Amino acid sequence: MADAFIYDAVRTPRGRGKPDGALHQVSTLGLATTALGAIRDRNRLDTKLVDDVVLGCVDPVGEAGGDIARAAALASGYGQTVPGIQINRFCASGLDAVNFASAQVMSGQQDMAIGGGVESMSRVGIGASGGAWPVDPAIAIPAYFMPQGVSADLIATKYGFSRDEVDAYAVESQKRAAAAWADGRFAKSVVPVRDPNGIVLLDRDEHMRPSTDMQSLASLKPSFTMMGEQGGFDAVAIQAHPDVERVIHVHHAGNSSGIVDGASAVLIGNKGAGEKAGLKPRARVRAFANIGSEPAMMLTGPVDVTKKVLARAGMSISDIDVFEVNEAFAAVVLRFMQAFDVDPAKVTPR
């Protein structure tokens, strides 16, 4: 197998995914072309060297449909021979697009590829593409389908995370993000989004709340109590986990992930492709893995897949210096740290 090297990685700032967000007027295509254009320009890349563009998109309908990856490659001025494909693995779509691009390079089928993702959540709403899982009893009932918010509360209940603990993690996350921006940690990776006249619309993450503290979070009511109690999903949770007497609802808007607009792109290639393009590798993709999780508590997946990928790579948890864990809900990251007993300072430090 060939080595897959990362030569560059960029993302747009995260715009608030609502009609009053800074990126609401930018189309899904516009977000994707911002990332792809930056990869081209920063590396003075001859785009004909790119064998494929793989973009994750959870709701590939409307303006985000019709293979947004191919459209974005064309709109970015890439060579007409550059193909594109969009994939959907829900919240892992962008990450898995990078894995797909890496796999193409590792297998020798491609020399250079771009992986990334795009989502305009203010323009293409959550669930716009539909699906059987939440609405068809043939799958929803036997799979114990649960909305993610109630599932996160189930995790907090089952593994003993209190409201204070999930709020404290949220406060720390906001502090870390603010410090990272203040220290210029994203200066070389976040690219501004501009309007057709070249005016900057957004050049830093819009969703941060650096002033967040325990007192402000304490004033927020749990977001998923009604859904769980009156919507019947607490009962589903207890059916799936009879050891849980009742679900304690602790998550709210302040300790859950935000709805945002944005795009990303990662340039991946083998050694020869990098040399041909005059690029220096920044990292090597050693291994990746995917795993299915129990639907009623799907957000424990980071724990299970970490075990799987470490075994595949022949590594142990102590070999890793820094972890980036998707902060879908505070309990997700707390469970990850609990399961592996890792130093919190190493987990999503920026």
Phi, psi and omega in degrees: 000144177280155172281140174254116181256145172268122181258334177197157178209129180223160170211159172280165167297158177270114177271147178299124188279053180224165182304336177265009178286154185295336184255008184298328182279356180265129181289164175304318178299318180298321177295315182295319181291332176299314181291315181293321178296323178294319177300317179295309188288318182297328185253005183048048191277130168285103190295344177293346177282346182279122183273339180195152172239120182244118181238133173278139177207117187287322179241079184278065180229166180058228182293342179267358182268194177064033183062075182300333181293315179294317179298319181292322177298315179294316182293337179274000180081017175290158179304145182297343180279353182279116180275175177208152178215140177254144179230157178226112168232050181050228187295344180266009189300310181295317178298316182289334174298322176294320177296318179299315179298319178297318181297323178298319179289315180301323183282349180086004180279338176226152176264325181213136180213161177241131174241152180175205181195164178209142176206127171249090187285343177278341183250326177242102190292160177303132178079011182298333181273357177071202179142153184281328191309309183280344190241340182267115182303336182297333178245325184297318183288305182294336181270359183054052181302137177221140170299146186299326181297317178292323177299319178296321177294325176297319177298314180300319180293311186293324184255008168079036179261122183278169176301318180298322182290317179291324177293320180297322177296319180298317178299316180296320179300316179297318179298318180295318180297315180297319180294321180296318178293318181296327180276359179075025184295337183253010185299329183259003183235335179265125182250138184291152174259130183241157175275176182302341179268003179086003179282133182290125176269323181200133180230005174210159184303128184270343189270355182294149175229074186298337182277001181303135174219175183298326181292317180292323179290327181297338181279351183270136178276147176306138187277340192243015180296310182297317179299321181284312186280308183273332178280350176089001185280337172299320179296321177297317180300317181289326175297317181287331182227081183299343178286347179267119182286318175204154180271127177262120186270119185234349184266146181210186184298335183276344179235022177237161182292149181273163174267121187224164172251142177172176180208160179213161177206137180233125181269121185233139178198169175277179185297316182296320180295320178296317179296320180296325180271358180072034185248152178252130180296143176257335182196167176236136176279113184272316181197160172212163182206157174232158179204149173267146181242161176303124187302326181290338181220052188298337187281004171274002181307322179304327179292309184293320183286332176295318176300318182293315184287326177295319178297319180295324182274354183068038183234168175240168183298331181287347179281348187263131181269331182210141180241141172245109183247127181303121181274059179300312174214153185303321183297334180297314182285323178298321178293321178301311181294323179295316184295324185253356180052049181263156179295121180305333180294340181269353188256117180046060187289341183252000000 
